[in-house]
mmCIF file of C-alpha atoms in Angstrom:
data_model
loop_
_atom_site.group_PDB
_atom_site.id
_atom_site.type_symbol
_atom_site.label_atom_id
_atom_site.label_comp_id
_atom_site.label_asym_id
_atom_site.label_seq_id
_atom_site.Cartn_x
_atom_site.Cartn_y
_atom_site.Cartn_z
ATOM 1 C CA ARG A 17 67.211 104.567 56.127
ATOM 2 C CA GLU A 18 68.969 103.523 53.050
ATOM 3 C CA TYR A 19 70.398 105.106 49.994
ATOM 4 C CA HIS A 20 67.368 105.528 47.048
ATOM 5 C CA PHE A 21 68.855 105.600 43.845
ATOM 6 C CA ILE A 22 67.147 107.268 40.595
ATOM 7 C CA ASP A 23 68.664 107.780 37.291
ATOM 8 C CA ASP A 24 69.328 111.459 36.186
ATOM 9 C CA TYR A 25 66.145 111.719 34.181
ATOM 10 C CA GLU A 26 64.313 111.480 37.307
ATOM 11 C CA PHE A 27 66.968 113.434 39.559
ATOM 12 C CA GLN A 28 66.499 116.379 37.120
ATOM 13 C CA ASN A 29 62.653 116.138 37.223
ATOM 14 C CA MET A 30 62.559 116.039 40.988
ATOM 15 C CA LEU A 31 65.232 119.293 40.726
ATOM 16 C CA ILE A 32 62.715 121.187 38.433
ATOM 17 C CA ASN A 33 59.680 120.454 40.358
ATOM 18 C CA ASP A 34 61.618 121.533 43.967
ATOM 19 C CA LYS A 35 61.328 118.277 45.715
ATOM 20 C CA PHE A 36 64.780 118.417 47.506
ATOM 21 C CA ILE A 37 65.616 120.073 50.597
ATOM 22 C CA GLU A 38 69.620 119.908 49.078
ATOM 23 C CA ILE A 39 71.717 118.482 46.164
ATOM 24 C CA ARG A 40 75.306 117.861 45.793
ATOM 25 C CA GLY A 41 77.205 116.819 42.578
ATOM 26 C CA TYR A 42 80.682 115.150 43.004
ATOM 27 C CA LYS A 43 82.935 114.166 40.019
ATOM 28 C CA VAL A 44 84.035 110.965 40.484
ATOM 29 C CA GLU A 45 87.158 108.836 38.907
ATOM 30 C CA ASN A 46 85.673 107.991 35.291
ATOM 31 C CA GLY A 47 84.989 112.044 35.197
ATOM 32 C CA SER A 48 81.194 111.853 35.467
ATOM 33 C CA ILE A 49 79.276 113.779 38.046
ATOM 34 C CA TRP A 50 77.276 111.800 40.682
ATOM 35 C CA HIS A 51 74.345 113.751 42.141
ATOM 36 C CA TYR A 52 72.729 113.220 45.496
ATOM 37 C CA GLY A 53 70.264 114.989 47.364
ATOM 38 C CA LEU A 54 67.820 114.973 50.664
ATOM 39 C CA ALA A 55 64.683 114.723 48.822
ATOM 40 C CA LYS A 56 61.669 116.681 51.003
ATOM 41 C CA SER A 57 59.699 113.268 51.013
ATOM 42 C CA SER A 58 62.333 111.210 53.111
ATOM 43 C CA ILE A 59 61.457 113.507 55.853
ATOM 44 C CA GLY A 60 58.315 112.961 57.917
ATOM 45 C CA ASP A 61 56.766 114.416 60.624
ATOM 46 C CA ILE A 62 59.377 115.084 63.026
ATOM 47 C CA MET A 63 56.709 115.303 65.810
ATOM 48 C CA LYS A 64 55.895 111.913 65.309
ATOM 49 C CA ASN A 65 59.306 110.011 64.658
ATOM 50 C CA ASN A 66 63.102 110.589 65.125
ATOM 51 C CA TYR A 67 65.505 111.006 61.826
ATOM 52 C CA ILE A 68 68.756 111.102 61.954
ATOM 53 C CA VAL A 69 70.120 112.820 58.348
ATOM 54 C CA ILE A 70 73.810 112.788 57.626
ATOM 55 C CA LEU A 71 74.675 116.160 55.815
ATOM 56 C CA ASP A 72 78.049 118.273 55.406
ATOM 57 C CA TYR A 73 77.443 121.874 57.084
ATOM 58 C CA GLU A 74 75.858 123.529 54.000
ATOM 59 C CA GLY A 75 73.345 120.561 53.928
ATOM 60 C CA THR A 76 72.803 121.110 57.650
ATOM 61 C CA ARG A 77 72.012 124.615 57.158
ATOM 62 C CA MET A 78 69.737 123.760 54.075
ATOM 63 C CA LEU A 79 67.713 121.306 56.262
ATOM 64 C CA MET A 80 67.525 123.899 59.258
ATOM 65 C CA SER A 81 66.023 126.205 57.109
ATOM 66 C CA TYR A 82 63.375 123.943 55.864
ATOM 67 C CA LEU A 83 62.708 122.511 59.061
ATOM 68 C CA LEU A 84 62.487 125.644 60.780
ATOM 69 C CA LYS A 85 59.349 126.742 58.715
ATOM 70 C CA GLN A 86 57.571 124.013 60.138
ATOM 71 C CA TYR A 87 58.923 123.205 63.688
ATOM 72 C CA PRO A 88 60.143 124.629 66.729
ATOM 73 C CA LEU A 89 64.050 124.851 67.161
ATOM 74 C CA ASN A 90 63.532 122.515 70.222
ATOM 75 C CA LEU A 91 62.890 119.365 68.318
ATOM 76 C CA ILE A 92 65.844 119.678 65.971
ATOM 77 C CA LYS A 93 69.025 118.227 67.520
ATOM 78 C CA THR A 94 72.152 119.400 65.122
ATOM 79 C CA ILE A 95 75.493 117.057 66.084
ATOM 80 C CA TYR A 96 78.795 117.728 64.352
ATOM 81 C CA ILE A 97 81.203 114.706 64.548
ATOM 82 C CA ASP A 98 84.574 116.081 64.455
ATOM 83 C CA CYS A 99 88.183 114.110 63.725
ATOM 84 C CA ASP A 100 91.829 115.171 64.430
ATOM 85 C CA VAL A 101 93.368 116.156 60.716
ATOM 86 C CA ASN A 102 95.965 113.871 61.177
ATOM 87 C CA ILE A 103 93.674 111.048 61.848
ATOM 88 C CA ARG A 104 91.535 111.795 58.686
ATOM 89 C CA ILE A 105 94.681 111.897 56.694
ATOM 90 C CA LYS A 106 95.709 108.371 57.853
ATOM 91 C CA ARG A 107 92.058 107.197 57.118
ATOM 92 C CA TYR A 108 92.131 108.323 53.597
ATOM 93 C CA LEU A 109 95.353 107.328 52.954
ATOM 94 C CA SER A 110 94.595 103.591 54.380
ATOM 95 C CA ARG A 111 91.843 103.897 51.663
ATOM 96 C CA SER A 112 93.528 105.457 48.689
ATOM 97 C CA LYS A 113 94.276 103.769 45.741
ATOM 98 C CA ASN A 114 96.504 106.232 43.762
ATOM 99 C CA LYS A 115 98.075 109.459 44.063
ATOM 100 C CA GLU A 116 94.570 111.185 42.221
ATOM 101 C CA ASP A 117 93.326 109.989 45.712
ATOM 102 C CA ALA A 118 96.046 111.855 48.040
ATOM 103 C CA TYR A 119 95.359 114.800 45.678
ATOM 104 C CA GLU A 120 91.984 114.859 46.674
ATOM 105 C CA MET A 121 92.311 114.413 50.159
ATOM 106 C CA CYS A 122 94.272 117.246 50.243
ATOM 107 C CA ARG A 123 91.798 119.305 48.285
ATOM 108 C CA ARG A 124 89.048 118.323 50.779
ATOM 109 C CA ILE A 125 91.091 118.599 53.718
ATOM 110 C CA LEU A 126 92.406 122.438 52.604
ATOM 111 C CA SER A 127 88.910 123.250 52.132
ATOM 112 C CA ASP A 128 87.314 121.774 55.071
ATOM 113 C CA LYS A 129 89.886 123.925 57.122
ATOM 114 C CA LYS A 130 88.703 127.186 55.655
ATOM 115 C CA ARG A 131 84.974 126.299 55.626
ATOM 116 C CA ILE A 132 84.097 124.316 58.734
ATOM 117 C CA GLU A 133 85.748 125.595 61.608
ATOM 118 C CA ASP A 134 83.696 128.731 61.518
ATOM 119 C CA PHE A 135 80.434 126.316 61.524
ATOM 120 C CA LYS A 136 81.052 124.393 64.230
ATOM 121 C CA SER A 137 79.450 127.063 66.657
ATOM 122 C CA GLU A 138 76.558 126.622 64.995
ATOM 123 C CA TYR A 139 75.617 123.076 65.912
ATOM 124 C CA GLU A 140 73.806 121.987 69.507
ATOM 125 C CA TYR A 141 76.759 119.286 70.050
ATOM 126 C CA VAL A 142 80.394 118.745 68.705
ATOM 127 C CA LEU A 143 81.819 114.987 69.372
ATOM 128 C CA GLN A 144 85.032 113.939 68.698
ATOM 129 C CA ASN A 145 85.383 110.642 66.691
ATOM 130 C CA ASN A 146 89.282 110.032 66.565
ATOM 131 C CA THR A 147 89.153 106.325 68.127
ATOM 132 C CA TRP A 148 87.239 103.321 68.378
ATOM 133 C CA SER A 149 86.515 104.397 71.837
ATOM 134 C CA ASP A 150 85.175 107.539 70.398
ATOM 135 C CA LEU A 151 82.756 106.029 68.120
ATOM 136 C CA GLU A 152 81.359 103.567 70.800
ATOM 137 C CA ASP A 153 80.872 106.756 73.129
ATOM 138 C CA ASN A 154 79.189 108.807 70.609
ATOM 139 C CA ILE A 155 76.707 106.152 69.672
ATOM 140 C CA GLY A 156 75.608 106.191 73.389
ATOM 141 C CA LEU A 157 75.818 110.224 73.597
ATOM 142 C CA ILE A 158 73.678 110.378 70.359
ATOM 143 C CA GLU A 159 71.074 107.484 71.968
ATOM 144 C CA LYS A 160 70.883 109.750 75.162
ATOM 145 C CA ILE A 161 70.340 112.988 73.022
ATOM 146 C CA PHE A 162 67.423 111.522 71.203
ATOM 147 C CA LYS A 163 65.571 109.948 74.366
ATOM 148 C CA LYS A 164 65.693 113.378 76.394
ATOM 149 C CA GLY A 165 64.677 115.235 72.836
#
């Protein structure tokens, strides 16, 4: 599915009315904060349809907590897509526009190192994404995971 953009007023209204499974806010280059969230209404009946949702580990925990109130664990598949830190640095620098981007990259990598390693064991599958070949293999593996689901 695509992103659905809403204005700040609607976002705040949804937040107040408990319409999100998880939310995030990120400070962007101009100093403003962009908010995003996973609306409860975007997740339909997982008994009838497969859904692929891309989240960080905190979002995954929140989604799991929400879904496990309604569905058995065997219907929910969690996949962590990992990448070697050196490759992450090279990819980030290839997209970098200025030195502030490099500072942000370092902050994120250090933050991830501290927080993410402990959470990998909570995922049912851990895939590597270091090369184009890995990407192609991962697409095939994910298709298989959902077919046997």
